[in-house]
Amino acid sequence: MSIYNITLIKGDGIGPEIIDEAVKVLDAVAGVSGLEFNYDEALMGGIAYDITGDPLPQETIAKSLNSDAVLFGAIGGQKWDELPREKRPESGLLRFRKELGVYANYRPAVVYDELVNASSLKPEIVEGVDLMVIRELIGGIYFGEPKGRDENKGWNTMVYTREEITRIAHHAFKIAMKREKRVCSIDKANVLDVSQLWREEVEEVAKEYPEVELTHMYVDNAAMQLILNPRQFDVMLTGNIFGDILSDEASMLSGSIGLLPSASVGNKIGVYEPIHGSAPDIAGQGIANPIATIASASMMLRFALGENEAADRIDAGIKQALSEGYRTKDLAQFDAKEICSTSEMGSIIANYAAKCKL
Ligand code: IPM
Ligand code: MG
């Protein structure tokens, strides 16, 4: 039996509800796949600030670095919006990513056949979409210096070094090799110096992957192409802020932001989290969609622990729940046979994942 230590960071808003469902599913597959998970909870975000005065207590970093992987819910909420920037939940998350060195953020956007009607776009546009945004996560304008503000001015700086571009580009090409072997690198090289360097360096890395077709696209055009013809994309390689924006846009192809998982990797310990936020407006009502978090747990099994069979089980469980017509409220209008709560959805997926024949 393989035993894994998982740090759970539930966070704020719907975070605790969706993490509980992912744990339920993990435990269900553990039983049949011969795995055991030890969970250790750690604080981050608004709740961490309320309890400790710091949105990212040192203990959370220490626990995370001592575990095999981190499963993360969501952080933030209006309650903490007025705090000074470094006390805000979002600052905790950004510092956490930096401390763990997770510079590569994988954000797949897949349209499930069962939900082809759920997108705000026409079914014939989104059918069969299966793309992966590889977003640089600990550089760019989020972290660049100088930054600051005074009474009349605010400023941030988009900086990338060759080294930062190279290491994220390798992730994109390696992933592309396992997919359709196409990388589209996103930049604003017609305006930004930092993007010119980005383009130059991505071209360099591409030479090591002769089988992969590399194209470049300006970010504004990419935003348009994503809704015009999303099937043209296989892997989209982006800097930090472009990937933040485009991955939210891409999530709408799938019908609900409550469906999309992510993996943040780079150093030893990876962070697995849904791409959505803490949705305080629906917290505690049992209507949040846990699928993004459950799918993040599947990515954790695959990427961090190499437990592909268990991951396949979870993916199959999600698919079956959707094809049987189970829907949480966000997807209630789309071919639903039964509307279920957050915890019912977790139980249904757990059950299918444990029983499915692979
Ligand atoms: C995301 C979020 C974060 C980001 C926020 C909460 C800091 O939007 O993970 O996409 O901008 O990276
Ligand atoms: Mg975002």
PDB file of N, CA and C in Angstrom, residues 185-234:
ATOM      1  N   SER A 185       2.125  30.321 -28.505  1.00  0.00           N
ATOM      2  CA  SER A 185       2.658  31.191 -27.461  1.00  0.00           C
ATOM      3  C   SER A 185       1.988  32.561 -27.559  1.00  0.00           C
ATOM      4  N   ILE A 186       1.515  33.031 -26.409  1.00  0.00           N
ATOM      5  CA  ILE A 186       0.717  34.260 -26.380  1.00  0.00           C
ATOM      6  C   ILE A 186       1.567  35.417 -25.864  1.00  0.00           C
ATOM      7  N   ASP A 187       1.552  36.536 -26.584  1.00  0.00           N
ATOM      8  CA  ASP A 187       2.316  37.686 -26.114  1.00  0.00           C
ATOM      9  C   ASP A 187       1.708  38.982 -26.649  1.00  0.00           C
ATOM     10  N   LYS A 188       2.398  40.057 -26.412  1.00  0.00           N
ATOM     11  CA  LYS A 188       1.997  41.348 -26.985  1.00  0.00           C
ATOM     12  C   LYS A 188       3.270  41.974 -27.547  1.00  0.00           C
ATOM     13  N   ALA A 189       3.918  41.180 -28.410  1.00  0.00           N
ATOM     14  CA  ALA A 189       5.237  41.562 -28.910  1.00  0.00           C
ATOM     15  C   ALA A 189       5.194  42.775 -29.835  1.00  0.00           C
ATOM     16  N   ASN A 190       3.991  43.146 -30.307  1.00  0.00           N
ATOM     17  CA  ASN A 190       3.902  44.346 -31.146  1.00  0.00           C
ATOM     18  C   ASN A 190       4.000  45.632 -30.313  1.00  0.00           C
ATOM     19  N   VAL A 191       3.914  45.487 -28.985  1.00  0.00           N
ATOM     20  CA  VAL A 191       3.949  46.670 -28.119  1.00  0.00           C
ATOM     21  C   VAL A 191       4.995  46.549 -27.006  1.00  0.00           C
ATOM     22  N   LEU A 192       5.113  45.359 -26.415  1.00  0.00           N
ATOM     23  CA  LEU A 192       5.908  45.243 -25.186  1.00  0.00           C
ATOM     24  C   LEU A 192       7.286  44.632 -25.424  1.00  0.00           C
ATOM     25  N   ASP A 193       8.306  45.264 -24.867  1.00  0.00           N
ATOM     26  CA  ASP A 193       9.672  44.734 -24.953  1.00  0.00           C
ATOM     27  C   ASP A 193       9.762  43.368 -24.289  1.00  0.00           C
ATOM     28  N   VAL A 194       9.087  43.252 -23.150  1.00  0.00           N
ATOM     29  CA  VAL A 194       9.147  41.990 -22.423  1.00  0.00           C
ATOM     30  C   VAL A 194       8.592  40.863 -23.298  1.00  0.00           C
ATOM     31  N   SER A 195       7.618  41.178 -24.119  1.00  0.00           N
ATOM     32  CA  SER A 195       7.037  40.161 -25.007  1.00  0.00           C
ATOM     33  C   SER A 195       7.976  39.813 -26.160  1.00  0.00           C
ATOM     34  N   GLN A 196       8.767  40.804 -26.597  1.00  0.00           N
ATOM     35  CA  GLN A 196       9.736  40.485 -27.665  1.00  0.00           C
ATOM     36  C   GLN A 196      10.735  39.455 -27.162  1.00  0.00           C
ATOM     37  N   LEU A 197      11.196  39.667 -25.928  1.00  0.00           N
ATOM     38  CA  LEU A 197      12.133  38.710 -25.337  1.00  0.00           C
ATOM     39  C   LEU A 197      11.456  37.354 -25.177  1.00  0.00           C
ATOM     40  N   TRP A 198      10.222  37.372 -24.744  1.00  0.00           N
ATOM     41  CA  TRP A 198       9.427  36.148 -24.564  1.00  0.00           C
ATOM     42  C   TRP A 198       9.420  35.350 -25.864  1.00  0.00           C
ATOM     43  N   ARG A 199       9.095  36.033 -26.956  1.00  0.00           N
ATOM     44  CA  ARG A 199       8.974  35.387 -28.250  1.00  0.00           C
ATOM     45  C   ARG A 199      10.308  34.793 -28.690  1.00  0.00           C
ATOM     46  N   GLU A 200      11.365  35.608 -28.542  1.00  0.00           N
ATOM     47  CA  GLU A 200      12.710  35.180 -28.911  1.00  0.00           C
ATOM     48  C   GLU A 200      13.095  33.893 -28.166  1.00  0.00           C
ATOM     49  N   GLU A 201      12.845  33.894 -26.882  1.00  0.00           N
ATOM     50  CA  GLU A 201      13.272  32.793 -26.033  1.00  0.00           C
ATOM     51  C   GLU A 201      12.435  31.528 -26.283  1.00  0.00           C
ATOM     52  N   VAL A 202      11.155  31.716 -26.519  1.00  0.00           N
ATOM     53  CA  VAL A 202      10.297  30.569 -26.822  1.00  0.00           C
ATOM     54  C   VAL A 202      10.758  29.915 -28.126  1.00  0.00           C
ATOM     55  N   GLU A 203      11.165  30.753 -29.104  1.00  0.00           N
ATOM     56  CA  GLU A 203      11.705  30.224 -30.365  1.00  0.00           C
ATOM     57  C   GLU A 203      12.952  29.358 -30.105  1.00  0.00           C
ATOM     58  N   GLU A 204      13.783  29.823 -29.185  1.00  0.00           N
ATOM     59  CA  GLU A 204      15.000  29.073 -28.835  1.00  0.00           C
ATOM     60  C   GLU A 204      14.643  27.687 -28.284  1.00  0.00           C
ATOM     61  N   VAL A 205      13.726  27.673 -27.302  1.00  0.00           N
ATOM     62  CA  VAL A 205      13.347  26.411 -26.660  1.00  0.00           C
ATOM     63  C   VAL A 205      12.710  25.478 -27.689  1.00  0.00           C
ATOM     64  N   ALA A 206      11.972  26.044 -28.609  1.00  0.00           N
ATOM     65  CA  ALA A 206      11.262  25.237 -29.609  1.00  0.00           C
ATOM     66  C   ALA A 206      12.222  24.372 -30.423  1.00  0.00           C
ATOM     67  N   LYS A 207      13.464  24.852 -30.583  1.00  0.00           N
ATOM     68  CA  LYS A 207      14.446  24.093 -31.381  1.00  0.00           C
ATOM     69  C   LYS A 207      14.713  22.714 -30.789  1.00  0.00           C
ATOM     70  N   GLU A 208      14.468  22.600 -29.462  1.00  0.00           N
ATOM     71  CA  GLU A 208      14.696  21.301 -28.809  1.00  0.00           C
ATOM     72  C   GLU A 208      13.512  20.351 -29.002  1.00  0.00           C
ATOM     73  N   TYR A 209      12.451  20.852 -29.586  1.00  0.00           N
ATOM     74  CA  TYR A 209      11.249  20.020 -29.785  1.00  0.00           C
ATOM     75  C   TYR A 209      10.804  20.102 -31.253  1.00  0.00           C
ATOM     76  N   PRO A 210      11.609  19.540 -32.140  1.00  0.00           N
ATOM     77  CA  PRO A 210      11.335  19.711 -33.577  1.00  0.00           C
ATOM     78  C   PRO A 210       9.969  19.153 -34.007  1.00  0.00           C
ATOM     79  N   GLU A 211       9.431  18.234 -33.222  1.00  0.00           N
ATOM     80  CA  GLU A 211       8.135  17.658 -33.611  1.00  0.00           C
ATOM     81  C   GLU A 211       6.955  18.571 -33.279  1.00  0.00           C
ATOM     82  N   VAL A 212       7.220  19.565 -32.428  1.00  0.00           N
ATOM     83  CA  VAL A 212       6.113  20.418 -31.990  1.00  0.00           C
ATOM     84  C   VAL A 212       6.015  21.652 -32.890  1.00  0.00           C
ATOM     85  N   GLU A 213       4.810  21.913 -33.350  1.00  0.00           N
ATOM     86  CA  GLU A 213       4.586  23.104 -34.173  1.00  0.00           C
ATOM     87  C   GLU A 213       4.359  24.307 -33.252  1.00  0.00           C
ATOM     88  N   LEU A 214       5.182  25.342 -33.449  1.00  0.00           N
ATOM     89  CA  LEU A 214       5.048  26.548 -32.614  1.00  0.00           C
ATOM     90  C   LEU A 214       4.439  27.680 -33.425  1.00  0.00           C
ATOM     91  N   THR A 215       3.412  28.310 -32.867  1.00  0.00           N
ATOM     92  CA  THR A 215       2.893  29.546 -33.452  1.00  0.00           C
ATOM     93  C   THR A 215       2.882  30.615 -32.363  1.00  0.00           C
ATOM     94  N   HIS A 216       2.775  31.859 -32.799  1.00  0.00           N
ATOM     95  CA  HIS A 216       2.689  32.967 -31.844  1.00  0.00           C
ATOM     96  C   HIS A 216       1.394  33.726 -32.107  1.00  0.00           C
ATOM     97  N   MET A 217       0.821  34.252 -31.041  1.00  0.00           N
ATOM     98  CA  MET A 217      -0.398  35.030 -31.232  1.00  0.00           C
ATOM     99  C   MET A 217      -0.406  36.195 -30.236  1.00  0.00           C
ATOM    100  N   TYR A 218      -0.829  37.358 -30.715  1.00  0.00           N
ATOM    101  CA  TYR A 218      -0.990  38.483 -29.791  1.00  0.00           C
ATOM    102  C   TYR A 218      -2.165  38.194 -28.869  1.00  0.00           C
ATOM    103  N   VAL A 219      -2.030  38.657 -27.651  1.00  0.00           N
ATOM    104  CA  VAL A 219      -3.019  38.288 -26.635  1.00  0.00           C
ATOM    105  C   VAL A 219      -4.426  38.784 -26.971  1.00  0.00           C
ATOM    106  N   ASP A 220      -4.523  39.948 -27.581  1.00  0.00           N
ATOM    107  CA  ASP A 220      -5.867  40.459 -27.911  1.00  0.00           C
ATOM    108  C   ASP A 220      -6.521  39.567 -28.964  1.00  0.00           C
ATOM    109  N   ASN A 221      -5.727  39.164 -29.948  1.00  0.00           N
ATOM    110  CA  ASN A 221      -6.257  38.251 -30.962  1.00  0.00           C
ATOM    111  C   ASN A 221      -6.616  36.900 -30.338  1.00  0.00           C
ATOM    112  N   ALA A 222      -5.774  36.440 -29.405  1.00  0.00           N
ATOM    113  CA  ALA A 222      -6.039  35.144 -28.757  1.00  0.00           C
ATOM    114  C   ALA A 222      -7.382  35.174 -28.020  1.00  0.00           C
ATOM    115  N   ALA A 223      -7.666  36.306 -27.378  1.00  0.00           N
ATOM    116  CA  ALA A 223      -8.943  36.432 -26.667  1.00  0.00           C
ATOM    117  C   ALA A 223     -10.101  36.278 -27.652  1.00  0.00           C
ATOM    118  N   MET A 224      -9.901  36.824 -28.843  1.00  0.00           N
ATOM    119  CA  MET A 224     -10.944  36.722 -29.870  1.00  0.00           C
ATOM    120  C   MET A 224     -11.016  35.296 -30.441  1.00  0.00           C
ATOM    121  N   GLN A 225      -9.850  34.737 -30.760  1.00  0.00           N
ATOM    122  CA  GLN A 225      -9.819  33.402 -31.368  1.00  0.00           C
ATOM    123  C   GLN A 225     -10.407  32.332 -30.441  1.00  0.00           C
ATOM    124  N   LEU A 226     -10.253  32.555 -29.132  1.00  0.00           N
ATOM    125  CA  LEU A 226     -10.772  31.571 -28.165  1.00  0.00           C
ATOM    126  C   LEU A 226     -12.286  31.410 -28.257  1.00  0.00           C
ATOM    127  N   ILE A 227     -12.957  32.478 -28.620  1.00  0.00           N
ATOM    128  CA  ILE A 227     -14.410  32.329 -28.748  1.00  0.00           C
ATOM    129  C   ILE A 227     -14.851  32.190 -30.198  1.00  0.00           C
ATOM    130  N   LEU A 228     -13.946  32.494 -31.124  1.00  0.00           N
ATOM    131  CA  LEU A 228     -14.283  32.323 -32.536  1.00  0.00           C
ATOM    132  C   LEU A 228     -14.100  30.867 -32.964  1.00  0.00           C
ATOM    133  N   ASN A 229     -12.956  30.307 -32.600  1.00  0.00           N
ATOM    134  CA  ASN A 229     -12.614  28.956 -33.048  1.00  0.00           C
ATOM    135  C   ASN A 229     -11.698  28.278 -32.028  1.00  0.00           C
ATOM    136  N   PRO A 230     -12.257  27.912 -30.885  1.00  0.00           N
ATOM    137  CA  PRO A 230     -11.398  27.409 -29.797  1.00  0.00           C
ATOM    138  C   PRO A 230     -10.719  26.084 -30.113  1.00  0.00           C
ATOM    139  N   ARG A 231     -11.251  25.315 -31.058  1.00  0.00           N
ATOM    140  CA  ARG A 231     -10.631  24.004 -31.353  1.00  0.00           C
ATOM    141  C   ARG A 231      -9.258  24.140 -32.001  1.00  0.00           C
ATOM    142  N   GLN A 232      -8.926  25.351 -32.489  1.00  0.00           N
ATOM    143  CA  GLN A 232      -7.610  25.521 -33.107  1.00  0.00           C
ATOM    144  C   GLN A 232      -6.477  25.365 -32.086  1.00  0.00           C
ATOM    145  N   PHE A 233      -6.791  25.470 -30.772  1.00  0.00           N
ATOM    146  CA  PHE A 233      -5.727  25.459 -29.772  1.00  0.00           C
ATOM    147  C   PHE A 233      -5.501  24.075 -29.170  1.00  0.00           C
ATOM    148  N   ASP A 234      -4.221  23.771 -28.976  1.00  0.00           N
ATOM    149  CA  ASP A 234      -3.839  22.576 -28.223  1.00  0.00           C
ATOM    150  C   ASP A 234      -3.220  23.049 -26.902  1.00  0.00           C
TER     151      ASP A 234
END
